[in-house]
PDB file of C-alpha atoms and ligand atoms in Angstrom:
ATOM      1  CA  ALA N   5     -21.248  -8.486 -10.042  1.00 55.00           C
ATOM      2  CA  SER N   6     -22.128  -8.579 -13.364  1.00 80.00           C
ATOM      3  CA  THR N   7     -19.347 -10.139 -15.552  1.00 93.00           C
ATOM      4  CA  PRO N   8     -16.245  -8.233 -16.000  1.00 98.00           C
ATOM      5  CA  GLN N   9     -15.380  -6.651 -19.494  1.00 98.00           C
ATOM      6  CA  TYR N  10     -12.509  -7.963 -21.536  1.00 98.00           C
ATOM      7  CA  LEU N  11     -10.312  -5.107 -23.095  1.00 98.00           C
ATOM      8  CA  THR N  12      -7.506  -6.344 -24.585  1.00 98.00           C
ATOM      9  CA  GLY N  13      -7.969  -6.601 -28.353  1.00 98.00           C
ATOM     10  CA  ASP N  14     -11.359  -4.037 -28.333  1.00 98.00           C
ATOM     11  CA  LYS N  15     -10.330  -0.627 -29.353  1.00 98.00           C
ATOM     12  CA  ALA N  16     -13.495   0.954 -29.002  1.00 98.00           C
ATOM     13  CA  ALA N  17     -13.991  -0.741 -25.770  1.00 98.00           C
ATOM     14  CA  LEU N  18     -10.825   0.088 -24.909  1.00 98.00           C
ATOM     15  CA  ASN N  19     -11.721   4.055 -25.991  1.00 98.00           C
ATOM     16  CA  ALA N  20     -15.236   3.918 -24.381  1.00 98.00           C
ATOM     17  CA  PHE N  21     -12.950   2.516 -21.201  1.00 98.00           C
ATOM     18  CA  ILE N  22     -10.882   5.752 -21.395  1.00 98.00           C
ATOM     19  CA  ASP N  23     -13.220   7.680 -21.856  1.00 98.00           C
ATOM     20  CA  LYS N  24     -15.356   6.741 -18.939  1.00 98.00           C
ATOM     21  CA  PHE N  25     -12.254   8.448 -16.324  1.00 98.00           C
ATOM     22  CA  ASP N  26     -10.597  11.684 -15.557  1.00 98.00           C
ATOM     23  CA  THR N  27      -8.243  10.179 -13.127  1.00 98.00           C
ATOM     24  CA  PHE N  28      -6.795   6.412 -12.971  1.00 98.00           C
ATOM     25  CA  LEU N  29      -5.309   5.420  -9.570  1.00 98.00           C
ATOM     26  CA  PHE N  30      -2.058   2.978 -10.556  1.00 98.00           C
ATOM     27  CA  ASP N  31      -1.530   0.208  -8.167  1.00 98.00           C
ATOM     28  CA  CYS N  32       2.416  -0.299  -9.339  1.00 97.00           C
ATOM     29  CA  ASP N  33       3.993  -3.887  -7.780  1.00 96.00           C
ATOM     30  CA  GLY N  34       2.454  -6.419 -10.505  1.00 96.00           C
ATOM     31  CA  VAL N  35       1.052  -3.561 -12.783  1.00 98.00           C
ATOM     32  CA  LEU N  36       3.677  -1.771 -13.533  1.00 98.00           C
ATOM     33  CA  TRP N  37       6.719  -3.140 -13.016  1.00 96.00           C
ATOM     34  CA  SER N  38       7.595  -6.695 -10.685  1.00 94.00           C
ATOM     35  CA  GLY N  39      10.305  -5.306  -8.571  1.00 91.00           C
ATOM     36  CA  ASP N  40      12.975  -4.102 -10.664  1.00 90.00           C
ATOM     37  CA  HIS N  41      11.390  -5.051 -14.055  1.00 94.00           C
ATOM     38  CA  LEU N  42       9.546  -2.576 -15.612  1.00 97.00           C
ATOM     39  CA  PHE N  43       7.394  -4.188 -17.748  1.00 97.00           C
ATOM     40  CA  ASP N  44       7.018  -3.278 -21.822  1.00 97.00           C
ATOM     41  CA  GLY N  45       5.810  -0.308 -23.363  1.00 98.00           C
ATOM     42  CA  VAL N  46       4.325   0.910 -19.325  1.00 98.00           C
ATOM     43  CA  PRO N  47       6.090   4.290 -20.243  1.00 98.00           C
ATOM     44  CA  GLU N  48       4.116   4.985 -23.105  1.00 98.00           C
ATOM     45  CA  THR N  49       0.510   3.571 -21.875  1.00 98.00           C
ATOM     46  CA  LEU N  50       1.105   6.269 -18.830  1.00 98.00           C
ATOM     47  CA  GLU N  51       2.208   8.969 -21.981  1.00 98.00           C
ATOM     48  CA  LEU N  52      -1.207   8.271 -24.171  1.00 98.00           C
ATOM     49  CA  LEU N  53      -3.154   8.311 -21.269  1.00 98.00           C
ATOM     50  CA  ARG N  54      -1.669  11.791 -20.106  1.00 98.00           C
ATOM     51  CA  SER N  55      -1.928  12.810 -23.930  1.00 98.00           C
ATOM     52  CA  ARG N  56      -5.009  12.245 -23.303  1.00 98.00           C
ATOM     53  CA  GLY N  57      -5.788  14.540 -19.739  1.00 98.00           C
ATOM     54  CA  LYS N  58      -5.816  11.966 -17.761  1.00 98.00           C
ATOM     55  CA  ARG N  59      -4.739  12.375 -13.873  1.00 97.00           C
ATOM     56  CA  THR N  60      -1.955   9.424 -12.700  1.00 98.00           C
ATOM     57  CA  ILE N  61      -1.522   8.730  -9.679  1.00 98.00           C
ATOM     58  CA  PHE N  62       0.663   6.093  -8.079  1.00 98.00           C
ATOM     59  CA  VAL N  63      -1.244   4.193  -4.907  1.00 98.00           C
ATOM     60  CA  THR N  64       1.244   1.595  -3.695  1.00 97.00           C
ATOM     61  CA  ASN N  65       1.525  -0.625  -0.245  1.00 97.00           C
ATOM     62  CA  ASN N  66       4.845  -0.876  -0.725  1.00 97.00           C
ATOM     63  CA  SER N  67       5.294   1.049   3.080  1.00 98.00           C
ATOM     64  CA  THR N  68       9.513   0.240   2.976  1.00 97.00           C
ATOM     65  CA  LYS N  69       9.724   3.585   0.946  1.00 97.00           C
ATOM     66  CA  SER N  70       8.798   6.741   0.902  1.00 97.00           C
ATOM     67  CA  ARG N  71       6.986   8.797  -1.976  1.00 97.00           C
ATOM     68  CA  GLN N  72      10.259  10.456  -2.905  1.00 97.00           C
ATOM     69  CA  GLU N  73      12.152   6.794  -3.239  1.00 97.00           C
ATOM     70  CA  TYR N  74       8.840   6.088  -5.820  1.00 97.00           C
ATOM     71  CA  VAL N  75       9.212   9.039  -7.204  1.00 97.00           C
ATOM     72  CA  LYS N  76      12.673   8.422  -7.845  1.00 97.00           C
ATOM     73  CA  LYS N  77      12.424   4.518  -9.090  1.00 97.00           C
ATOM     74  CA  LEU N  78       9.413   6.206 -11.325  1.00 97.00           C
ATOM     75  CA  ASN N  79      11.501   8.165 -12.763  1.00 97.00           C
ATOM     76  CA  GLY N  80      14.781   6.243 -13.528  1.00 96.00           C
ATOM     77  CA  LEU N  81      12.134   3.883 -15.302  1.00 96.00           C
ATOM     78  CA  GLY N  82      11.215   6.405 -17.759  1.00 96.00           C
ATOM     79  CA  ILE N  83       7.733   7.409 -16.036  1.00 97.00           C
ATOM     80  CA  PRO N  84       8.066  10.945 -15.445  1.00 96.00           C
ATOM     81  CA  SER N  85       6.350  11.904 -11.799  1.00 96.00           C
ATOM     82  CA  ASP N  86       6.883  14.065  -8.824  1.00 95.00           C
ATOM     83  CA  VAL N  87       6.069  13.919  -4.733  1.00 96.00           C
ATOM     84  CA  GLU N  88       2.712  15.085  -5.400  1.00 94.00           C
ATOM     85  CA  ASP N  89       1.430  12.129  -7.655  1.00 95.00           C
ATOM     86  CA  VAL N  90       2.791   9.634  -5.084  1.00 97.00           C
ATOM     87  CA  PHE N  91       0.414   8.162  -2.336  1.00 96.00           C
ATOM     88  CA  GLY N  92       1.723   5.344  -0.275  1.00 96.00           C
ATOM     89  CA  SER N  93       0.539   3.184   2.421  1.00 97.00           C
ATOM     90  CA  ALA N  94       3.804   4.765   4.562  1.00 97.00           C
ATOM     91  CA  TYR N  95       2.558   8.756   3.913  1.00 96.00           C
ATOM     92  CA  SER N  96      -0.924   7.410   3.963  1.00 95.00           C
ATOM     93  CA  SER N  97      -0.347   5.790   7.636  1.00 96.00           C
ATOM     94  CA  ALA N  98       1.119   9.337   8.833  1.00 96.00           C
ATOM     95  CA  VAL N  99      -1.672  10.946   7.314  1.00 93.00           C
ATOM     96  CA  TYR N 100      -4.044   9.169   8.965  1.00 93.00           C
ATOM     97  CA  ILE N 101      -2.298   9.450  12.694  1.00 95.00           C
ATOM     98  CA  SER N 102      -1.498  13.193  12.074  1.00 93.00           C
ATOM     99  CA  ARG N 103      -5.032  14.603  10.578  1.00 89.00           C
ATOM    100  CA  ILE N 104      -7.163  11.901  12.295  1.00 90.00           C
ATOM    101  CA  LEU N 105      -6.384   9.633  14.599  1.00 92.00           C
ATOM    102  CA  LYS N 106      -4.611  13.040  16.532  1.00 88.00           C
ATOM    103  CA  LEU N 107      -2.494  11.673  19.732  1.00 95.00           C
ATOM    104  CA  PRO N 108      -3.506  13.312  22.992  1.00 94.00           C
ATOM    105  CA  PRO N 109       0.195  15.076  23.805  1.00 94.00           C
ATOM    106  CA  GLY N 110       2.144  13.467  26.091  1.00 96.00           C
ATOM    107  CA  LYS N 111       0.637  10.205  24.325  1.00 97.00           C
ATOM    108  CA  ASN N 112       1.517  11.577  20.715  1.00 97.00           C
ATOM    109  CA  LYS N 113       4.557   9.078  20.120  1.00 98.00           C
ATOM    110  CA  VAL N 114       4.943   5.816  17.566  1.00 98.00           C
ATOM    111  CA  PHE N 115       6.234   2.436  17.983  1.00 98.00           C
ATOM    112  CA  VAL N 116       7.400   1.705  14.330  1.00 98.00           C
ATOM    113  CA  ILE N 117       7.944  -2.064  13.255  1.00 98.00           C
ATOM    114  CA  GLY N 118       8.548  -0.867   9.746  1.00 98.00           C
ATOM    115  CA  GLU N 119      11.782   0.135   7.284  1.00 98.00           C
ATOM    116  CA  ALA N 120      13.128   4.141   6.754  1.00 98.00           C
ATOM    117  CA  GLY N 121       9.854   4.703   4.236  1.00 98.00           C
ATOM    118  CA  VAL N 122       7.394   4.570   7.555  1.00 98.00           C
ATOM    119  CA  GLU N 123       9.955   7.068   9.473  1.00 98.00           C
ATOM    120  CA  THR N 124      10.365   9.115   6.299  1.00 98.00           C
ATOM    121  CA  GLU N 125       6.747  10.013   6.270  1.00 98.00           C
ATOM    122  CA  LEU N 126       6.087  10.239   9.708  1.00 98.00           C
ATOM    123  CA  ALA N 127       8.687  12.759   9.940  1.00 98.00           C
ATOM    124  CA  SER N 128       7.371  14.512   7.209  1.00 96.00           C
ATOM    125  CA  GLU N 129       3.764  14.797   9.255  1.00 95.00           C
ATOM    126  CA  GLY N 130       5.175  15.893  12.296  1.00 97.00           C
ATOM    127  CA  VAL N 131       5.196  12.836  14.361  1.00 97.00           C
ATOM    128  CA  PRO N 132       7.567  11.858  16.999  1.00 98.00           C
ATOM    129  CA  PHE N 133       8.722   8.008  16.677  1.00 98.00           C
ATOM    130  CA  ILE N 134      10.759   5.284  18.364  1.00 98.00           C
ATOM    131  CA  GLY N 135      11.746   1.994  17.019  1.00 98.00           C
ATOM    132  CA  GLY N 136      11.922   1.229  13.263  1.00 98.00           C
ATOM    133  CA  THR N 137      15.409   1.637  11.740  1.00 98.00           C
ATOM    134  CA  ASP N 138      17.033   2.380  15.607  1.00 98.00           C
ATOM    135  CA  ASP N 139      19.712  -0.086  15.980  1.00 97.00           C
ATOM    136  CA  LYS N 140      18.977  -0.381  19.617  1.00 97.00           C
ATOM    137  CA  PHE N 141      15.904  -2.804  18.476  1.00 97.00           C
ATOM    138  CA  ARG N 142      17.548  -4.822  15.964  1.00 96.00           C
ATOM    139  CA  ARG N 143      19.176  -7.360  18.448  1.00 97.00           C
ATOM    140  CA  ASP N 144      18.325 -10.547  20.769  1.00 97.00           C
ATOM    141  CA  ILE N 145      16.214 -10.024  23.279  1.00 98.00           C
ATOM    142  CA  THR N 146      18.176 -10.519  26.709  1.00 98.00           C
ATOM    143  CA  PRO N 147      16.591 -11.598  30.163  1.00 98.00           C
ATOM    144  CA  ALA N 148      17.659  -7.662  31.249  1.00 98.00           C
ATOM    145  CA  ASP N 149      14.599  -6.728  28.630  1.00 98.00           C
ATOM    146  CA  PHE N 150      12.317  -9.197  29.461  1.00 98.00           C
ATOM    147  CA  GLN N 151      12.341  -7.561  33.361  1.00 98.00           C
ATOM    148  CA  GLY N 152      12.617  -3.905  32.019  1.00 98.00           C
ATOM    149  CA  ILE N 153       9.562  -4.296  29.665  1.00 98.00           C
ATOM    150  CA  ALA N 154       7.076  -6.302  31.949  1.00 98.00           C
ATOM    151  CA  ASP N 155       7.969  -3.482  34.808  1.00 98.00           C
ATOM    152  CA  GLY N 156       7.320  -0.836  32.348  1.00 97.00           C
ATOM    153  CA  SER N 157      11.049   1.204  33.010  1.00 98.00           C
ATOM    154  CA  THR N 158      12.481   0.412  29.856  1.00 97.00           C
ATOM    155  CA  LEU N 159       9.063   1.554  27.387  1.00 98.00           C
ATOM    156  CA  ASP N 160       8.728   5.027  26.711  1.00 98.00           C
ATOM    157  CA  PRO N 161       5.363   6.247  28.550  1.00 98.00           C
ATOM    158  CA  GLU N 162       4.815   8.654  25.445  1.00 98.00           C
ATOM    159  CA  VAL N 163       3.876   5.548  23.079  1.00 98.00           C
ATOM    160  CA  GLY N 164       0.516   5.766  21.997  1.00 98.00           C
ATOM    161  CA  ALA N 165       0.476   3.598  18.829  1.00 98.00           C
ATOM    162  CA  VAL N 166       1.856   0.681  17.337  1.00 98.00           C
ATOM    163  CA  LEU N 167       2.118   0.871  13.899  1.00 98.00           C
ATOM    164  CA  CYS N 168       3.488  -2.270  11.852  1.00 98.00           C
ATOM    165  CA  GLY N 169       4.755  -2.293   8.493  1.00 98.00           C
ATOM    166  CA  LEU N 170       6.750  -4.766   6.589  1.00 98.00           C
ATOM    167  CA  ASP N 171      10.461  -4.906   8.793  1.00 98.00           C
ATOM    168  CA  PHE N 172      13.165  -6.850   7.185  1.00 97.00           C
ATOM    169  CA  HIS N 173      14.544  -7.043  10.710  1.00 97.00           C
ATOM    170  CA  ILE N 174      11.409  -8.191  12.801  1.00 97.00           C
ATOM    171  CA  ASN N 175      12.485  -9.667  15.744  1.00 98.00           C
ATOM    172  CA  TYR N 176      11.215 -11.367  19.199  1.00 98.00           C
ATOM    173  CA  LEU N 177      12.501  -7.766  21.057  1.00 98.00           C
ATOM    174  CA  LYS N 178      10.969  -5.823  18.624  1.00 98.00           C
ATOM    175  CA  LEU N 179       7.797  -7.418  18.710  1.00 98.00           C
ATOM    176  CA  ALA N 180       8.009  -7.792  22.723  1.00 98.00           C
ATOM    177  CA  HIS N 181       7.973  -3.808  22.649  1.00 98.00           C
ATOM    178  CA  GLY N 182       5.328  -3.664  20.132  1.00 98.00           C
ATOM    179  CA  LEU N 183       3.009  -6.380  22.503  1.00 98.00           C
ATOM    180  CA  HIS N 184       3.655  -4.207  25.421  1.00 98.00           C
ATOM    181  CA  TYR N 185       2.197  -1.020  24.188  1.00 98.00           C
ATOM    182  CA  LEU N 186      -0.481  -2.355  22.913  1.00 98.00           C
ATOM    183  CA  ARG N 187      -1.268  -3.936  26.389  1.00 98.00           C
ATOM    184  CA  ARG N 188      -0.861  -0.624  28.053  1.00 98.00           C
ATOM    185  CA  GLY N 189      -3.281   0.735  25.552  1.00 97.00           C
ATOM    186  CA  ALA N 190      -1.768   2.161  22.586  1.00 98.00           C
ATOM    187  CA  ARG N 191      -3.782   2.011  19.256  1.00 98.00           C
ATOM    188  CA  PHE N 192      -2.833  -1.027  16.886  1.00 98.00           C
ATOM    189  CA  LEU N 193      -2.229   0.540  13.606  1.00 98.00           C
ATOM    190  CA  ALA N 194      -1.211  -1.500   9.795  1.00 98.00           C
ATOM    191  CA  THR N 195       0.336   0.146   6.997  1.00 98.00           C
ATOM    192  CA  ASN N 196      -1.261  -2.421   4.587  1.00 97.00           C
ATOM    193  CA  THR N 197      -2.031  -6.228   5.507  1.00 93.00           C
ATOM    194  CA  ASP N 198      -0.680  -8.304   2.565  1.00 95.00           C
ATOM    195  CA  SER N 199       0.086 -11.598   3.524  1.00 95.00           C
ATOM    196  CA  THR N 200       2.510 -12.086   0.806  1.00 95.00           C
ATOM    197  CA  LEU N 201       5.616 -10.073  -0.563  1.00 94.00           C
ATOM    198  CA  PRO N 202       5.933 -11.093  -4.630  1.00 91.00           C
ATOM    199  CA  MET N 203       9.441 -11.440  -5.357  1.00 90.00           C
ATOM    200  CA  HIS N 204      11.519 -13.049  -7.757  1.00 90.00           C
ATOM    201  CA  HIS N 205       8.838 -15.157  -9.775  1.00 88.00           C
ATOM    202  CA  ASP N 206       8.121 -16.172  -6.005  1.00 93.00           C
ATOM    203  CA  LEU N 207       5.384 -15.217  -3.192  1.00 93.00           C
ATOM    204  CA  PHE N 208       7.630 -14.148   0.792  1.00 96.00           C
ATOM    205  CA  LEU N 209       6.060 -12.666   3.470  1.00 97.00           C
ATOM    206  CA  GLY N 210       3.959  -9.610   3.474  1.00 97.00           C
ATOM    207  CA  ALA N 211       3.416  -7.020   6.470  1.00 97.00           C
ATOM    208  CA  GLY N 212       0.287  -8.536   7.155  1.00 97.00           C
ATOM    209  CA  SER N 213       2.137 -11.401   7.849  1.00 97.00           C
ATOM    210  CA  VAL N 214       4.842  -9.970  10.035  1.00 96.00           C
ATOM    211  CA  MET N 215       1.755  -8.317  11.914  1.00 97.00           C
ATOM    212  CA  ILE N 216       0.396 -11.333  12.796  1.00 98.00           C
ATOM    213  CA  PRO N 217       2.635 -12.518  15.623  1.00 98.00           C
ATOM    214  CA  LEU N 218       1.093  -9.130  17.358  1.00 98.00           C
ATOM    215  CA  ALA N 219      -2.622  -9.532  16.869  1.00 98.00           C
ATOM    216  CA  ASN N 220      -2.023 -13.174  18.252  1.00 98.00           C
ATOM    217  CA  ALA N 221      -0.687 -12.038  21.401  1.00 98.00           C
ATOM    218  CA  SER N 222      -2.317  -9.176  22.093  1.00 98.00           C
ATOM    219  CA  GLY N 223      -5.985 -10.780  20.667  1.00 98.00           C
ATOM    220  CA  GLN N 224      -6.412  -7.619  19.272  1.00 98.00           C
ATOM    221  CA  THR N 225      -6.899  -7.035  15.468  1.00 97.00           C
ATOM    222  CA  PRO N 226      -4.856  -3.659  13.860  1.00 98.00           C
ATOM    223  CA  LEU N 227      -6.635  -0.776  11.680  1.00 96.00           C
ATOM    224  CA  GLU N 228      -5.582  -1.195   8.271  1.00 95.00           C
ATOM    225  CA  LEU N 229      -4.348   2.574   6.493  1.00 96.00           C
ATOM    226  CA  GLY N 230      -3.037   0.934   3.236  1.00 96.00           C
ATOM    227  CA  LYS N 231      -5.400  -0.525   0.599  1.00 97.00           C
ATOM    228  CA  PRO N 232      -8.052  -1.638   0.772  1.00 97.00           C
ATOM    229  CA  SER N 233      -8.863   0.457   3.403  1.00 95.00           C
ATOM    230  CA  GLN N 234     -11.318   2.779   2.628  1.00 95.00           C
ATOM    231  CA  ALA N 235      -9.320   5.382   5.419  1.00 91.00           C
ATOM    232  CA  MET N 236      -6.641   5.076   2.436  1.00 94.00           C
ATOM    233  CA  MET N 237      -9.197   6.064   0.096  1.00 95.00           C
ATOM    234  CA  ASP N 238     -10.812   9.123   2.720  1.00 91.00           C
ATOM    235  CA  ALA N 239      -7.430  10.299   2.197  1.00 89.00           C
ATOM    236  CA  VAL N 240      -6.320  10.028  -2.074  1.00 92.00           C
ATOM    237  CA  GLU N 241     -10.044  11.439  -2.313  1.00 92.00           C
ATOM    238  CA  GLY N 242      -8.868  14.464   0.003  1.00 86.00           C
ATOM    239  CA  LYS N 243      -5.673  15.615  -1.372  1.00 88.00           C
ATOM    240  CA  PHE N 244      -7.006  14.279  -5.199  1.00 91.00           C
ATOM    241  CA  GLN N 245     -10.316  16.069  -5.038  1.00 91.00           C
ATOM    242  CA  LEU N 246     -11.395  12.972  -6.947  1.00 93.00           C
ATOM    243  CA  ASP N 247     -14.809  12.599  -8.501  1.00 97.00           C
ATOM    244  CA  ARG N 248     -14.881   9.028  -7.431  1.00 98.00           C
ATOM    245  CA  SER N 249     -17.443   8.403 -10.826  1.00 98.00           C
ATOM    246  CA  ARG N 250     -14.626   9.224 -13.079  1.00 98.00           C
ATOM    247  CA  THR N 251     -11.967   7.389 -11.623  1.00 98.00           C
ATOM    248  CA  CYS N 252     -10.819   4.090 -11.721  1.00 98.00           C
ATOM    249  CA  MET N 253      -7.982   1.736  -9.791  1.00 98.00           C
ATOM    250  CA  ILE N 254      -5.754  -0.110 -11.761  1.00 98.00           C
ATOM    251  CA  GLY N 255      -4.285  -3.283 -10.040  1.00 98.00           C
ATOM    252  CA  ASP N 256      -3.319  -6.715  -9.836  1.00 97.00           C
ATOM    253  CA  ARG N 257      -4.489  -8.337  -6.251  1.00 97.00           C
ATOM    254  CA  LEU N 258      -7.770  -8.290  -5.285  1.00 97.00           C
ATOM    255  CA  ASN N 259      -8.421  -8.049  -1.923  1.00 96.00           C
ATOM    256  CA  THR N 260      -6.730  -5.067  -1.855  1.00 96.00           C
ATOM    257  CA  ASP N 261      -6.722  -3.576  -5.367  1.00 98.00           C
ATOM    258  CA  ILE N 262      -9.934  -4.408  -6.311  1.00 98.00           C
ATOM    259  CA  LYS N 263     -11.301  -4.339  -3.414  1.00 98.00           C
ATOM    260  CA  PHE N 264      -9.805  -0.957  -2.464  1.00 98.00           C
ATOM    261  CA  GLY N 265     -11.518   0.620  -5.610  1.00 98.00           C
ATOM    262  CA  VAL N 266     -15.419  -1.506  -5.195  1.00 98.00           C
ATOM    263  CA  GLU N 267     -15.999  -0.286  -1.768  1.00 98.00           C
ATOM    264  CA  GLY N 268     -14.839   2.824  -2.390  1.00 98.00           C
ATOM    265  CA  LYS N 269     -17.602   2.633  -5.345  1.00 98.00           C
ATOM    266  CA  LEU N 270     -14.905   4.223  -7.835  1.00 98.00           C
ATOM    267  CA  GLY N 271     -16.129   4.211 -11.317  1.00 98.00           C
ATOM    268  CA  GLY N 272     -14.628   1.320 -12.498  1.00 98.00           C
ATOM    269  CA  THR N 273     -11.276  -1.314 -11.213  1.00 98.00           C
ATOM    270  CA  LEU N 274      -9.519  -2.258 -14.484  1.00 98.00           C
ATOM    271  CA  HIS N 275      -7.738  -5.562 -13.523  1.00 98.00           C
ATOM    272  CA  VAL N 276      -4.559  -6.846 -15.305  1.00 98.00           C
ATOM    273  CA  GLN N 277      -2.981 -10.455 -15.416  1.00 98.00           C
ATOM    274  CA  THR N 278       0.858  -9.415 -14.751  1.00 96.00           C
ATOM    275  CA  GLY N 279       1.080  -9.948 -11.000  1.00 95.00           C
ATOM    276  CA  VAL N 280      -0.053 -11.690  -7.790  1.00 94.00           C
ATOM    277  CA  ASP N 281      -3.561 -12.597  -8.663  1.00 96.00           C
ATOM    278  CA  LYS N 282      -5.313 -13.820 -12.177  1.00 97.00           C
ATOM    279  CA  LYS N 283      -8.517 -13.946 -13.637  1.00 97.00           C
ATOM    280  CA  GLU N 284      -9.094 -17.405 -11.801  1.00 97.00           C
ATOM    281  CA  ALA N 285      -9.234 -15.926  -8.425  1.00 97.00           C
ATOM    282  CA  TRP N 286     -12.508 -13.671  -9.655  1.00 97.00           C
ATOM    283  CA  GLN N 287     -14.212 -15.825 -11.498  1.00 96.00           C
ATOM    284  CA  LYS N 288     -14.424 -18.194  -8.358  1.00 96.00           C
ATOM    285  CA  PRO N 289     -18.322 -17.644  -6.814  1.00 94.00           C
ATOM    286  CA  ASP N 290     -16.260 -16.405  -3.497  1.00 95.00           C
ATOM    287  CA  ALA N 291     -14.079 -14.103  -4.547  1.00 96.00           C
ATOM    288  CA  VAL N 292     -13.521 -11.187  -2.453  1.00 97.00           C
ATOM    289  CA  ALA N 293     -14.066  -8.605  -5.149  1.00 97.00           C
ATOM    290  CA  VAL N 294     -14.764  -8.552  -8.757  1.00 98.00           C
ATOM    291  CA  PRO N 295     -13.017  -6.172 -11.206  1.00 98.00           C
ATOM    292  CA  SER N 296     -15.244  -3.737 -13.781  1.00 98.00           C
ATOM    293  CA  TYR N 297     -12.622  -4.659 -16.682  1.00 98.00           C
ATOM    294  CA  TYR N 298      -9.469  -7.027 -17.528  1.00 98.00           C
ATOM    295  CA  VAL N 299      -6.653  -6.847 -19.380  1.00 98.00           C
ATOM    296  CA  ASP N 300      -4.339  -9.744 -20.110  1.00 98.00           C
ATOM    297  CA  GLN N 301      -1.457  -6.638 -19.194  1.00 98.00           C
ATOM    298  CA  LEU N 302      -1.695  -2.528 -18.834  1.00 98.00           C
ATOM    299  CA  SER N 303       0.073  -1.846 -22.033  1.00 98.00           C
ATOM    300  CA  ASP N 304      -2.549  -3.197 -23.667  1.00 98.00           C
ATOM    301  CA  LEU N 305      -4.435  -0.083 -23.198  1.00 98.00           C
ATOM    302  CA  ARG N 306      -2.133   1.492 -26.125  1.00 98.00           C
ATOM    303  CA  GLN N 307      -4.694  -0.776 -28.679  1.00 98.00           C
ATOM    304  CA  ALA N 308      -6.824   2.449 -28.167  1.00 97.00           C
ATOM    305  CA  VAL N 309      -4.662   3.947 -31.297  1.00 96.00           C
TER     306      VAL N 309
HETATM  307  N1  LIG G 418       4.881  -4.134   0.624  1.00 57.28           N
HETATM  308  C1  LIG G 418       6.254  -4.073   0.066  1.00 57.28           C
HETATM  309  C2  LIG G 418       7.163  -4.336   1.522  1.00 57.28           C
HETATM  310  C3  LIG G 418       6.361  -4.404  -1.416  1.00 57.28           C
HETATM  311  O1  LIG G 418       7.582  -4.205  -1.685  1.00 57.28           O
HETATM  312  C4  LIG G 418       5.296  -4.568  -2.297  1.00 57.28           C
HETATM  313  C5  LIG G 418       5.522  -4.538  -3.487  1.00 57.28           C
HETATM  314  O2  LIG G 418       6.446  -4.357  -4.092  1.00 57.28           O
HETATM  315  C6  LIG G 418       4.247  -4.476  -1.389  1.00 57.28           C
HETATM  316  C7  LIG G 418       4.001  -4.112  -0.611  1.00 57.28           C
HETATM  317  C8  LIG G 418       2.777  -4.282  -2.719  1.00 57.28           C
HETATM  318  O3  LIG G 418       2.920  -2.628  -3.236  1.00 57.28           O
HETATM  319  P1  LIG G 418       1.822  -2.432  -4.976  1.00 57.28           P
HETATM  320  O4  LIG G 418       0.423  -2.197  -4.023  1.00 57.28           O
HETATM  321  O5  LIG G 418       2.318  -1.282  -5.591  1.00 57.28           O
HETATM  322  O6  LIG G 418       1.704  -3.913  -5.195  1.00 57.28           O
HETATM  323 CA1  LIG G 419       0.536  -5.264  -6.473  1.00 57.28          CA
END
C-alpha cells in the first residue's frame, strides 16, 4: 500500500478529499466521541459534510446498544440523525441471521451472550432468542445445571445458533450453555471481535475477548458479523445502495475500521488519531491495514472551509 496522505492543515487536499466521495461511513467511538465525551467540533464537521450533499452513516461495532439507542445518543450530543443513518453490529447480526443464514424452522432460535442491544435488534428482525439479559442465566452454576446441560434436558432443542457479543454479565452458566449448543451443531456467530473496549482512557475486555472461552472449548471460530467482516459491508451496501468507489470509511482502529474499508474496496479510508490505534500502528511493516488518508482529529476536515 502507498503512504497515507496527511490532510490536517492542507485546505486544498481536504477539499479534494471531500469532493472524492458521496458517502462517509463513520466509526463512532474514537472518531466522534470517547465514551460519553464528544470530541470538539464534531457536530459542525458532520454539518459541513451534509451541507455539501454528503451522506453520513454511522457504523459501530458496539452491540450493547440498538440503533434506536444510538440515535438517542447522537441527537443528545448535537448530531441530528435517525434510525436509518445507523448501522450497528447488533443490527448487522440480526439482518444476517434473518435474511442470509435463514435457520430452518424448529432450529431457528438464537442463544444470546450479550446485552439488550442484541435482543432489541433480533426482535426487530423477528428472530426468536433465549439467554441475553434473562435473569435465569445471571447466576452461579449448580450441580443440577451440569447434569441438565449434559443430558440436554435443560437445553432448548430449537437453538440453531449461538450469537456472542459483549456481555457485562458473562458467567460460567452462560458459557456452558453456549458451548453445549455449539457441541450439538449450532452455528457460532459473533457480533464483533474487538479484543478491547476503550473506557476512561484505558482498555477493558471487548466482545472478542468474551467469546474466547467458547472458541477455545469448542475448537470453533465464530463467523464475525461486525467490522471488518465483509458480511457487514455487503449488508451496508445493500441497505444504502453504496457506490463503493465514492464511499470513505473513517475510523480509529486498523483491524476493524480500516481493514473493513480496504477489504471492501472502498474509494478511501481515513484514519483519525483520537482512538485506539495511532499512526505508528500502520507505519509498521506488518500493519494489518493501511489507510489512504489520515488527520489528527475528525474536526480537521473543517479546515476545508
Ligand atoms: N463494543 C462495545 C461494547 C463498545 O462499547 C464499543 C464502543 O463504545 C465498541 C465495541 C466499539 O465501537 P466503535 O465501532 O463505534 O468504535
Ligand atoms: Ca472505534
